């Protein structure tokens, strides 16, 4: 038996109700550090997510010579300007964080010093050519392991570029916009779908020369980035698990305060509405250039839905949770155009299908999605979280509606994005505890 709890034990039947919060947005937390490092002066970040992925970025930023301190519950990031980073003494370890690696690649490609980006075995398996190809087209000198990390950067001067992304990806878009800050001319990125636009919003708030229309973003180098005082809202991708639990369980309502509802992130709400499970947006407001609202959900009789097209990228991280919801919906749910799920921390289509089958679900894995006809009676079993935070949390949601006990192993990874996940669910009335499993 390992000494540290590494599995989540779940029993059904809890009537979920009450008010809660979830931790700060992961995408915004990465960006607040990376962009803050490039600002001309010290900014503050409230609501930073102190999770595995974002703490990896914090370590990388510090290794690049940036002082980050905690003061009165906020982080101060002592930006040193666009020319202020210093050469790291060792490879930068992004651990599991794809966002850290791909965004930092954009910063490091145009530096006058050499550097290396590396990560866990899991991250070393993920595709990096989607950023190294366009960066090389800008003049970057990158040595990689066949399109995978570690990525070794030699000093380089970057050229402007117009790049049409083959897949909608906020990480690729952000990487190229960051590289554009160091290029000798404008960088234009054309995206096939509306990937999250946090980088654009933050850069603009910092005074960057950036314009964006429907599917095209241009950044022009030059000038300085102003430091920001930023308040990071709660992460809708974490809130999604709580919402799905509330929709599937008796009790309610469950309200989650101060959630980021940037329209490029609210695909999950649109999909749930199409499944007859409306989530109420209460007291919509804007904080720090990002739309925010409280979200409230009640038990709902979910209906199957046909999901594909532009909504996919706006909900890409929420499909593990939505897959569980689909097993409980009346009728057929089909998800198409979601092949990107295969290149996340795990191949989430393969892994979620396999694990839900262990719980008794009949579910069809498709090359670009899945099909399930519900409602499916789930029975508790041991399932594997595969060291993928969103898989582990989704399987815990399934445990809430399965008969008997479910044990989600290899689940410590929930701390990569949602520290306090189990405790949050317990406080709402879920029968869920940490346990130890070899
Ligand atoms: C993210 C973008 C998405 C998402 C990831 C976070 C970001 O990845 O899945 O969790 O912060 O830019 P892709 O850009 O690969 O779609």
PDB file of N, CA, C and O in Angstrom, residues 330-404:
ATOM      1  N   UNK A 330     -31.537  10.169 -22.025  1.00  0.00           N
ATOM      2  CA  UNK A 330     -32.517   9.353 -22.740  1.00  0.00           C
ATOM      3  C   UNK A 330     -32.240   9.444 -24.242  1.00  0.00           C
ATOM      4  O   UNK A 330     -32.214  10.558 -24.786  1.00  0.00           O
ATOM      5  N   UNK A 331     -31.997   8.318 -24.886  1.00  0.00           N
ATOM      6  CA  UNK A 331     -31.802   8.324 -26.337  1.00  0.00           C
ATOM      7  C   UNK A 331     -30.348   8.417 -26.734  1.00  0.00           C
ATOM      8  O   UNK A 331     -29.434   8.235 -25.924  1.00  0.00           O
ATOM      9  N   UNK A 332     -30.166   8.746 -28.026  1.00  0.00           N
ATOM     10  CA  UNK A 332     -28.833   8.648 -28.619  1.00  0.00           C
ATOM     11  C   UNK A 332     -28.048   9.953 -28.493  1.00  0.00           C
ATOM     12  O   UNK A 332     -28.564  11.024 -28.802  1.00  0.00           O
ATOM     13  N   UNK A 333     -26.809   9.836 -28.051  1.00  0.00           N
ATOM     14  CA  UNK A 333     -25.882  10.968 -28.133  1.00  0.00           C
ATOM     15  C   UNK A 333     -24.767  10.576 -29.086  1.00  0.00           C
ATOM     16  O   UNK A 333     -24.167   9.504 -28.956  1.00  0.00           O
ATOM     17  N   UNK A 334     -24.513  11.467 -30.046  1.00  0.00           N
ATOM     18  CA  UNK A 334     -23.385  11.271 -30.968  1.00  0.00           C
ATOM     19  C   UNK A 334     -22.493  12.500 -30.875  1.00  0.00           C
ATOM     20  O   UNK A 334     -22.992  13.625 -30.945  1.00  0.00           O
ATOM     21  N   UNK A 335     -21.211  12.285 -30.697  1.00  0.00           N
ATOM     22  CA  UNK A 335     -20.249  13.382 -30.748  1.00  0.00           C
ATOM     23  C   UNK A 335     -19.326  13.138 -31.931  1.00  0.00           C
ATOM     24  O   UNK A 335     -18.763  12.044 -32.071  1.00  0.00           O
ATOM     25  N   UNK A 336     -19.219  14.146 -32.802  1.00  0.00           N
ATOM     26  CA  UNK A 336     -18.355  14.067 -33.991  1.00  0.00           C
ATOM     27  C   UNK A 336     -17.328  15.193 -33.945  1.00  0.00           C
ATOM     28  O   UNK A 336     -17.478  16.134 -33.173  1.00  0.00           O
ATOM     29  N   UNK A 337     -16.346  15.131 -34.809  1.00  0.00           N
ATOM     30  CA  UNK A 337     -15.352  16.214 -34.989  1.00  0.00           C
ATOM     31  C   UNK A 337     -14.481  16.429 -33.751  1.00  0.00           C
ATOM     32  O   UNK A 337     -13.915  17.505 -33.571  1.00  0.00           O
ATOM     33  N   UNK A 338     -14.401  15.437 -32.891  1.00  0.00           N
ATOM     34  CA  UNK A 338     -13.694  15.628 -31.621  1.00  0.00           C
ATOM     35  C   UNK A 338     -12.417  14.775 -31.536  1.00  0.00           C
ATOM     36  O   UNK A 338     -12.010  14.360 -30.455  1.00  0.00           O
ATOM     37  N   UNK A 339     -11.768  14.555 -32.691  1.00  0.00           N
ATOM     38  CA  UNK A 339     -10.548  13.731 -32.697  1.00  0.00           C
ATOM     39  C   UNK A 339      -9.446  14.339 -31.826  1.00  0.00           C
ATOM     40  O   UNK A 339      -8.553  13.622 -31.362  1.00  0.00           O
ATOM     41  N   UNK A 340      -9.500  15.663 -31.598  1.00  0.00           N
ATOM     42  CA  UNK A 340      -8.485  16.298 -30.729  1.00  0.00           C
ATOM     43  C   UNK A 340      -8.478  15.698 -29.319  1.00  0.00           C
ATOM     44  O   UNK A 340      -7.484  15.801 -28.609  1.00  0.00           O
ATOM     45  N   UNK A 341      -9.590  15.084 -28.936  1.00  0.00           N
ATOM     46  CA  UNK A 341      -9.615  14.422 -27.623  1.00  0.00           C
ATOM     47  C   UNK A 341      -8.526  13.358 -27.504  1.00  0.00           C
ATOM     48  O   UNK A 341      -8.132  12.987 -26.404  1.00  0.00           O
ATOM     49  N   UNK A 342      -8.063  12.881 -28.649  1.00  0.00           N
ATOM     50  CA  UNK A 342      -7.076  11.783 -28.629  1.00  0.00           C
ATOM     51  C   UNK A 342      -5.669  12.248 -28.285  1.00  0.00           C
ATOM     52  O   UNK A 342      -4.794  11.434 -28.044  1.00  0.00           O
ATOM     53  N   UNK A 343      -5.422  13.564 -28.332  1.00  0.00           N
ATOM     54  CA  UNK A 343      -4.060  14.052 -28.083  1.00  0.00           C
ATOM     55  C   UNK A 343      -3.988  14.926 -26.835  1.00  0.00           C
ATOM     56  O   UNK A 343      -3.159  15.821 -26.735  1.00  0.00           O
ATOM     57  N   UNK A 344      -4.863  14.646 -25.892  1.00  0.00           N
ATOM     58  CA  UNK A 344      -4.797  15.339 -24.598  1.00  0.00           C
ATOM     59  C   UNK A 344      -3.870  14.526 -23.682  1.00  0.00           C
ATOM     60  O   UNK A 344      -3.052  13.760 -24.158  1.00  0.00           O
ATOM     61  N   UNK A 345      -3.990  14.683 -22.372  1.00  0.00           N
ATOM     62  CA  UNK A 345      -3.096  13.966 -21.461  1.00  0.00           C
ATOM     63  C   UNK A 345      -3.083  12.471 -21.780  1.00  0.00           C
ATOM     64  O   UNK A 345      -2.077  11.773 -21.604  1.00  0.00           O
ATOM     65  N   UNK A 346      -4.248  11.955 -22.169  1.00  0.00           N
ATOM     66  CA  UNK A 346      -4.346  10.604 -22.719  1.00  0.00           C
ATOM     67  C   UNK A 346      -5.182  10.698 -23.998  1.00  0.00           C
ATOM     68  O   UNK A 346      -5.702  11.767 -24.329  1.00  0.00           O
ATOM     69  N   UNK A 347      -5.329   9.561 -24.665  1.00  0.00           N
ATOM     70  CA  UNK A 347      -6.324   9.461 -25.736  1.00  0.00           C
ATOM     71  C   UNK A 347      -7.671   9.322 -25.025  1.00  0.00           C
ATOM     72  O   UNK A 347      -8.073   8.223 -24.627  1.00  0.00           O
ATOM     73  N   UNK A 348      -8.335  10.461 -24.831  1.00  0.00           N
ATOM     74  CA  UNK A 348      -9.520  10.448 -23.964  1.00  0.00           C
ATOM     75  C   UNK A 348     -10.702   9.697 -24.566  1.00  0.00           C
ATOM     76  O   UNK A 348     -11.578   9.234 -23.836  1.00  0.00           O
ATOM     77  N   UNK A 349     -10.745   9.571 -25.889  1.00  0.00           N
ATOM     78  CA  UNK A 349     -11.826   8.778 -26.484  1.00  0.00           C
ATOM     79  C   UNK A 349     -11.622   7.309 -26.157  1.00  0.00           C
ATOM     80  O   UNK A 349     -12.550   6.606 -25.725  1.00  0.00           O
ATOM     81  N   UNK A 350     -10.399   6.854 -26.329  1.00  0.00           N
ATOM     82  CA  UNK A 350     -10.107   5.443 -26.077  1.00  0.00           C
ATOM     83  C   UNK A 350     -10.236   5.119 -24.583  1.00  0.00           C
ATOM     84  O   UNK A 350     -10.880   4.140 -24.189  1.00  0.00           O
ATOM     85  N   UNK A 351      -9.626   5.964 -23.777  1.00  0.00           N
ATOM     86  CA  UNK A 351      -9.558   5.678 -22.347  1.00  0.00           C
ATOM     87  C   UNK A 351     -10.940   5.771 -21.693  1.00  0.00           C
ATOM     88  O   UNK A 351     -11.340   4.903 -20.918  1.00  0.00           O
ATOM     89  N   UNK A 352     -11.696   6.808 -22.031  1.00  0.00           N
ATOM     90  CA  UNK A 352     -13.027   6.945 -21.419  1.00  0.00           C
ATOM     91  C   UNK A 352     -13.950   5.815 -21.862  1.00  0.00           C
ATOM     92  O   UNK A 352     -14.733   5.293 -21.065  1.00  0.00           O
ATOM     93  N   UNK A 353     -13.862   5.432 -23.153  1.00  0.00           N
ATOM     94  CA  UNK A 353     -14.701   4.326 -23.618  1.00  0.00           C
ATOM     95  C   UNK A 353     -14.364   3.059 -22.846  1.00  0.00           C
ATOM     96  O   UNK A 353     -15.244   2.356 -22.335  1.00  0.00           O
ATOM     97  N   UNK A 354     -13.066   2.774 -22.733  1.00  0.00           N
ATOM     98  CA  UNK A 354     -12.642   1.538 -22.063  1.00  0.00           C
ATOM     99  C   UNK A 354     -13.077   1.546 -20.593  1.00  0.00           C
ATOM    100  O   UNK A 354     -13.574   0.536 -20.075  1.00  0.00           O
ATOM    101  N   UNK A 355     -12.912   2.667 -19.918  1.00  0.00           N
ATOM    102  CA  UNK A 355     -13.219   2.692 -18.483  1.00  0.00           C
ATOM    103  C   UNK A 355     -14.731   2.677 -18.234  1.00  0.00           C
ATOM    104  O   UNK A 355     -15.205   2.024 -17.313  1.00  0.00           O
ATOM    105  N   UNK A 356     -15.492   3.381 -19.082  1.00  0.00           N
ATOM    106  CA  UNK A 356     -16.951   3.353 -18.898  1.00  0.00           C
ATOM    107  C   UNK A 356     -17.504   1.954 -19.180  1.00  0.00           C
ATOM    108  O   UNK A 356     -18.483   1.522 -18.561  1.00  0.00           O
ATOM    109  N   UNK A 357     -16.845   1.240 -20.090  1.00  0.00           N
ATOM    110  CA  UNK A 357     -17.274  -0.156 -20.342  1.00  0.00           C
ATOM    111  C   UNK A 357     -17.073  -1.005 -19.094  1.00  0.00           C
ATOM    112  O   UNK A 357     -17.868  -1.895 -18.807  1.00  0.00           O
ATOM    113  N   UNK A 358     -16.001  -0.731 -18.337  1.00  0.00           N
ATOM    114  CA  UNK A 358     -15.790  -1.494 -17.093  1.00  0.00           C
ATOM    115  C   UNK A 358     -16.929  -1.268 -16.110  1.00  0.00           C
ATOM    116  O   UNK A 358     -17.204  -2.093 -15.250  1.00  0.00           O
ATOM    117  N   UNK A 359     -17.600  -0.129 -16.246  1.00  0.00           N
ATOM    118  CA  UNK A 359     -18.749   0.170 -15.371  1.00  0.00           C
ATOM    119  C   UNK A 359     -20.053  -0.350 -15.985  1.00  0.00           C
ATOM    120  O   UNK A 359     -21.137  -0.076 -15.468  1.00  0.00           O
ATOM    121  N   UNK A 360     -19.935  -1.038 -17.119  1.00  0.00           N
ATOM    122  CA  UNK A 360     -21.105  -1.666 -17.717  1.00  0.00           C
ATOM    123  C   UNK A 360     -21.747  -0.878 -18.845  1.00  0.00           C
ATOM    124  O   UNK A 360     -22.779  -1.281 -19.376  1.00  0.00           O
ATOM    125  N   UNK A 361     -21.170   0.239 -19.248  1.00  0.00           N
ATOM    126  CA  UNK A 361     -21.781   1.052 -20.301  1.00  0.00           C
ATOM    127  C   UNK A 361     -21.499   0.439 -21.676  1.00  0.00           C
ATOM    128  O   UNK A 361     -20.385  -0.010 -21.940  1.00  0.00           O
ATOM    129  N   UNK A 362     -22.523   0.433 -22.521  1.00  0.00           N
ATOM    130  CA  UNK A 362     -22.322   0.089 -23.926  1.00  0.00           C
ATOM    131  C   UNK A 362     -22.083   1.401 -24.650  1.00  0.00           C
ATOM    132  O   UNK A 362     -22.968   2.266 -24.706  1.00  0.00           O
ATOM    133  N   UNK A 363     -20.886   1.569 -25.149  1.00  0.00           N
ATOM    134  CA  UNK A 363     -20.546   2.852 -25.756  1.00  0.00           C
ATOM    135  C   UNK A 363     -19.645   2.582 -26.945  1.00  0.00           C
ATOM    136  O   UNK A 363     -18.777   1.723 -26.892  1.00  0.00           O
ATOM    137  N   UNK A 364     -19.904   3.278 -28.013  1.00  0.00           N
ATOM    138  CA  UNK A 364     -19.154   3.031 -29.253  1.00  0.00           C
ATOM    139  C   UNK A 364     -18.115   4.135 -29.429  1.00  0.00           C
ATOM    140  O   UNK A 364     -18.459   5.318 -29.476  1.00  0.00           O
ATOM    141  N   UNK A 365     -16.852   3.712 -29.514  1.00  0.00           N
ATOM    142  CA  UNK A 365     -15.783   4.677 -29.777  1.00  0.00           C
ATOM    143  C   UNK A 365     -15.696   4.881 -31.282  1.00  0.00           C
ATOM    144  O   UNK A 365     -15.715   3.914 -32.033  1.00  0.00           O
ATOM    145  N   UNK A 366     -15.632   6.112 -31.728  1.00  0.00           N
ATOM    146  CA  UNK A 366     -15.508   6.410 -33.149  1.00  0.00           C
ATOM    147  C   UNK A 366     -14.212   7.163 -33.390  1.00  0.00           C
ATOM    148  O   UNK A 366     -13.684   7.775 -32.456  1.00  0.00           O
ATOM    149  N   UNK A 367     -13.714   7.182 -34.635  1.00  0.00           N
ATOM    150  CA  UNK A 367     -12.440   7.875 -34.872  1.00  0.00           C
ATOM    151  C   UNK A 367     -12.454   9.315 -34.376  1.00  0.00           C
ATOM    152  O   UNK A 367     -11.456   9.804 -33.854  1.00  0.00           O
ATOM    153  N   UNK A 368     -13.579   9.996 -34.508  1.00  0.00           N
ATOM    154  CA  UNK A 368     -13.618  11.410 -34.111  1.00  0.00           C
ATOM    155  C   UNK A 368     -14.643  11.682 -33.024  1.00  0.00           C
ATOM    156  O   UNK A 368     -15.122  12.802 -32.885  1.00  0.00           O
ATOM    157  N   UNK A 369     -15.016  10.670 -32.263  1.00  0.00           N
ATOM    158  CA  UNK A 369     -16.000  10.916 -31.210  1.00  0.00           C
ATOM    159  C   UNK A 369     -16.524   9.627 -30.623  1.00  0.00           C
ATOM    160  O   UNK A 369     -15.806   8.624 -30.524  1.00  0.00           O
ATOM    161  N   UNK A 370     -17.793   9.638 -30.258  1.00  0.00           N
ATOM    162  CA  UNK A 370     -18.393   8.444 -29.667  1.00  0.00           C
ATOM    163  C   UNK A 370     -19.900   8.467 -29.877  1.00  0.00           C
ATOM    164  O   UNK A 370     -20.473   9.505 -30.254  1.00  0.00           O
ATOM    165  N   UNK A 371     -20.518   7.322 -29.623  1.00  0.00           N
ATOM    166  CA  UNK A 371     -21.975   7.214 -29.723  1.00  0.00           C
ATOM    167  C   UNK A 371     -22.443   6.362 -28.559  1.00  0.00           C
ATOM    168  O   UNK A 371     -21.845   5.314 -28.270  1.00  0.00           O
ATOM    169  N   UNK A 372     -23.478   6.813 -27.910  1.00  0.00           N
ATOM    170  CA  UNK A 372     -24.017   6.044 -26.788  1.00  0.00           C
ATOM    171  C   UNK A 372     -25.530   6.205 -26.789  1.00  0.00           C
ATOM    172  O   UNK A 372     -26.051   7.264 -27.162  1.00  0.00           O
ATOM    173  N   UNK A 373     -26.221   5.130 -26.442  1.00  0.00           N
ATOM    174  CA  UNK A 373     -27.678   5.212 -26.323  1.00  0.00           C
ATOM    175  C   UNK A 373     -28.031   5.001 -24.852  1.00  0.00           C
ATOM    176  O   UNK A 373     -27.696   3.976 -24.258  1.00  0.00           O
ATOM    177  N   UNK A 374     -28.646   5.991 -24.273  1.00  0.00           N
ATOM    178  CA  UNK A 374     -28.917   5.932 -22.850  1.00  0.00           C
ATOM    179  C   UNK A 374     -30.396   5.835 -22.559  1.00  0.00           C
ATOM    180  O   UNK A 374     -31.206   5.855 -23.480  1.00  0.00           O
ATOM    181  N   UNK A 375     -30.753   5.732 -21.300  1.00  0.00           N
ATOM    182  CA  UNK A 375     -29.818   5.693 -20.179  1.00  0.00           C
ATOM    183  C   UNK A 375     -29.214   4.302 -19.982  1.00  0.00           C
ATOM    184  O   UNK A 375     -29.873   3.303 -20.241  1.00  0.00           O
ATOM    185  N   UNK A 376     -27.967   4.287 -19.560  1.00  0.00           N
ATOM    186  CA  UNK A 376     -27.257   3.043 -19.316  1.00  0.00           C
ATOM    187  C   UNK A 376     -27.144   2.839 -17.804  1.00  0.00           C
ATOM    188  O   UNK A 376     -26.770   3.767 -17.090  1.00  0.00           O
ATOM    189  N   UNK A 377     -27.469   1.623 -17.373  1.00  0.00           N
ATOM    190  CA  UNK A 377     -27.303   1.321 -15.943  1.00  0.00           C
ATOM    191  C   UNK A 377     -25.821   1.035 -15.688  1.00  0.00           C
ATOM    192  O   UNK A 377     -25.248   0.123 -16.293  1.00  0.00           O
ATOM    193  N   UNK A 378     -25.206   1.811 -14.837  1.00  0.00           N
ATOM    194  CA  UNK A 378     -23.787   1.593 -14.524  1.00  0.00           C
ATOM    195  C   UNK A 378     -23.680   0.831 -13.206  1.00  0.00           C
ATOM    196  O   UNK A 378     -24.483   1.034 -12.298  1.00  0.00           O
ATOM    197  N   UNK A 379     -22.681  -0.051 -13.136  1.00  0.00           N
ATOM    198  CA  UNK A 379     -22.424  -0.716 -11.853  1.00  0.00           C
ATOM    199  C   UNK A 379     -20.984  -0.442 -11.426  1.00  0.00           C
ATOM    200  O   UNK A 379     -20.067  -0.425 -12.251  1.00  0.00           O
ATOM    201  N   UNK A 380     -20.843  -0.205 -10.135  1.00  0.00           N
ATOM    202  CA  UNK A 380     -19.554   0.179  -9.584  1.00  0.00           C
ATOM    203  C   UNK A 380     -18.476  -0.852  -9.872  1.00  0.00           C
ATOM    204  O   UNK A 380     -18.740  -2.052  -9.943  1.00  0.00           O
ATOM    205  N   UNK A 381     -17.263  -0.390 -10.070  1.00  0.00           N
ATOM    206  CA  UNK A 381     -16.122  -1.270 -10.362  1.00  0.00           C
ATOM    207  C   UNK A 381     -14.848  -0.473 -10.119  1.00  0.00           C
ATOM    208  O   UNK A 381     -14.912   0.736  -9.862  1.00  0.00           O
ATOM    209  N   UNK A 382     -13.719  -1.156 -10.228  1.00  0.00           N
ATOM    210  CA  UNK A 382     -12.438  -0.442 -10.184  1.00  0.00           C
ATOM    211  C   UNK A 382     -12.150   0.071 -11.587  1.00  0.00           C
ATOM    212  O   UNK A 382     -12.193  -0.687 -12.561  1.00  0.00           O
ATOM    213  N   UNK A 383     -11.901   1.353 -11.700  1.00  0.00           N
ATOM    214  CA  UNK A 383     -11.576   1.960 -12.997  1.00  0.00           C
ATOM    215  C   UNK A 383     -10.281   2.751 -12.842  1.00  0.00           C
ATOM    216  O   UNK A 383      -9.908   3.148 -11.743  1.00  0.00           O
ATOM    217  N   UNK A 384      -9.640   2.996 -13.977  1.00  0.00           N
ATOM    218  CA  UNK A 384      -8.292   3.576 -13.964  1.00  0.00           C
ATOM    219  C   UNK A 384      -8.354   5.031 -14.439  1.00  0.00           C
ATOM    220  O   UNK A 384      -8.811   5.304 -15.557  1.00  0.00           O
ATOM    221  N   UNK A 385      -7.865   5.940 -13.604  1.00  0.00           N
ATOM    222  CA  UNK A 385      -7.840   7.362 -13.983  1.00  0.00           C
ATOM    223  C   UNK A 385      -6.716   7.710 -14.937  1.00  0.00           C
ATOM    224  O   UNK A 385      -6.656   8.827 -15.452  1.00  0.00           O
ATOM    225  N   UNK A 386      -5.800   6.750 -15.196  1.00  0.00           N
ATOM    226  CA  UNK A 386      -4.734   6.917 -16.197  1.00  0.00           C
ATOM    227  C   UNK A 386      -3.883   8.173 -15.990  1.00  0.00           C
ATOM    228  O   UNK A 386      -3.357   8.718 -16.962  1.00  0.00           O
ATOM    229  N   UNK A 387      -3.808   8.654 -14.769  1.00  0.00           N
ATOM    230  CA  UNK A 387      -3.002   9.843 -14.494  1.00  0.00           C
ATOM    231  C   UNK A 387      -3.432  11.019 -15.378  1.00  0.00           C
ATOM    232  O   UNK A 387      -2.617  11.864 -15.742  1.00  0.00           O
ATOM    233  N   UNK A 388      -4.711  11.051 -15.726  1.00  0.00           N
ATOM    234  CA  UNK A 388      -5.280  12.143 -16.536  1.00  0.00           C
ATOM    235  C   UNK A 388      -6.397  12.784 -15.710  1.00  0.00           C
ATOM    236  O   UNK A 388      -7.456  12.180 -15.484  1.00  0.00           O
ATOM    237  N   UNK A 389      -6.168  14.014 -15.252  1.00  0.00           N
ATOM    238  CA  UNK A 389      -7.081  14.655 -14.301  1.00  0.00           C
ATOM    239  C   UNK A 389      -8.530  14.621 -14.738  1.00  0.00           C
ATOM    240  O   UNK A 389      -9.425  14.295 -13.954  1.00  0.00           O
ATOM    241  N   UNK A 390      -8.780  14.934 -16.017  1.00  0.00           N
ATOM    242  CA  UNK A 390     -10.186  15.026 -16.418  1.00  0.00           C
ATOM    243  C   UNK A 390     -10.822  13.635 -16.576  1.00  0.00           C
ATOM    244  O   UNK A 390     -12.020  13.475 -16.369  1.00  0.00           O
ATOM    245  N   UNK A 391     -10.024  12.648 -16.899  1.00  0.00           N
ATOM    246  CA  UNK A 391     -10.541  11.274 -16.938  1.00  0.00           C
ATOM    247  C   UNK A 391     -10.886  10.830 -15.517  1.00  0.00           C
ATOM    248  O   UNK A 391     -11.976  10.293 -15.259  1.00  0.00           O
ATOM    249  N   UNK A 392      -9.989  11.078 -14.575  1.00  0.00           N
ATOM    250  CA  UNK A 392     -10.228  10.642 -13.192  1.00  0.00           C
ATOM    251  C   UNK A 392     -11.487  11.298 -12.623  1.00  0.00           C
ATOM    252  O   UNK A 392     -12.328  10.632 -12.002  1.00  0.00           O
ATOM    253  N   UNK A 393     -11.646  12.601 -12.856  1.00  0.00           N
ATOM    254  CA  UNK A 393     -12.825  13.287 -12.307  1.00  0.00           C
ATOM    255  C   UNK A 393     -14.110  12.831 -12.997  1.00  0.00           C
ATOM    256  O   UNK A 393     -15.149  12.662 -12.344  1.00  0.00           O
ATOM    257  N   UNK A 394     -14.040  12.598 -14.299  1.00  0.00           N
ATOM    258  CA  UNK A 394     -15.231  12.127 -15.010  1.00  0.00           C
ATOM    259  C   UNK A 394     -15.653  10.751 -14.484  1.00  0.00           C
ATOM    260  O   UNK A 394     -16.849  10.488 -14.288  1.00  0.00           O
ATOM    261  N   UNK A 395     -14.676   9.896 -14.224  1.00  0.00           N
ATOM    262  CA  UNK A 395     -15.026   8.561 -13.729  1.00  0.00           C
ATOM    263  C   UNK A 395     -15.609   8.645 -12.318  1.00  0.00           C
ATOM    264  O   UNK A 395     -16.497   7.863 -11.963  1.00  0.00           O
ATOM    265  N   UNK A 396     -15.145   9.605 -11.538  1.00  0.00           N
ATOM    266  CA  UNK A 396     -15.747   9.807 -10.214  1.00  0.00           C
ATOM    267  C   UNK A 396     -17.212  10.241 -10.368  1.00  0.00           C
ATOM    268  O   UNK A 396     -18.081   9.824  -9.592  1.00  0.00           O
ATOM    269  N   UNK A 397     -17.518  11.047 -11.389  1.00  0.00           N
ATOM    270  CA  UNK A 397     -18.913  11.438 -11.666  1.00  0.00           C
ATOM    271  C   UNK A 397     -19.749  10.209 -12.004  1.00  0.00           C
ATOM    272  O   UNK A 397     -20.890  10.063 -11.556  1.00  0.00           O
ATOM    273  N   UNK A 398     -19.144   9.317 -12.807  1.00  0.00           N
ATOM    274  CA  UNK A 398     -19.860   8.093 -13.176  1.00  0.00           C
ATOM    275  C   UNK A 398     -20.149   7.279 -11.919  1.00  0.00           C
ATOM    276  O   UNK A 398     -21.233   6.688 -11.779  1.00  0.00           O
ATOM    277  N   UNK A 399     -19.192   7.260 -10.989  1.00  0.00           N
ATOM    278  CA  UNK A 399     -19.384   6.524  -9.739  1.00  0.00           C
ATOM    279  C   UNK A 399     -20.580   7.021  -8.947  1.00  0.00           C
ATOM    280  O   UNK A 399     -21.218   6.253  -8.212  1.00  0.00           O
ATOM    281  N   UNK A 400     -20.908   8.288  -9.093  1.00  0.00           N
ATOM    282  CA  UNK A 400     -22.047   8.847  -8.349  1.00  0.00           C
ATOM    283  C   UNK A 400     -23.384   8.264  -8.817  1.00  0.00           C
ATOM    284  O   UNK A 400     -24.366   8.303  -8.080  1.00  0.00           O
ATOM    285  N   UNK A 401     -23.406   7.762 -10.062  1.00  0.00           N
ATOM    286  CA  UNK A 401     -24.671   7.203 -10.574  1.00  0.00           C
ATOM    287  C   UNK A 401     -24.581   5.696 -10.810  1.00  0.00           C
ATOM    288  O   UNK A 401     -25.517   5.091 -11.326  1.00  0.00           O
ATOM    289  N   UNK A 402     -23.448   5.090 -10.440  1.00  0.00           N
ATOM    290  CA  UNK A 402     -23.311   3.636 -10.609  1.00  0.00           C
ATOM    291  C   UNK A 402     -23.843   2.931  -9.363  1.00  0.00           C
ATOM    292  O   UNK A 402     -23.806   3.487  -8.270  1.00  0.00           O
ATOM    293  N   UNK A 403     -24.310   1.708  -9.569  1.00  0.00           N
ATOM    294  CA  UNK A 403     -24.789   0.960  -8.412  1.00  0.00           C
ATOM    295  C   UNK A 403     -23.609   0.317  -7.699  1.00  0.00           C
ATOM    296  O   UNK A 403     -22.759  -0.299  -8.365  1.00  0.00           O
ATOM    297  N   UNK A 404     -23.513   0.491  -6.390  1.00  0.00           N
ATOM    298  CA  UNK A 404     -22.385  -0.078  -5.649  1.00  0.00           C
ATOM    299  C   UNK A 404     -21.229   0.901  -5.625  1.00  0.00           C
ATOM    300  O   UNK A 404     -21.365   2.078  -5.951  1.00  0.00           O
TER     301      UNK A 404
END
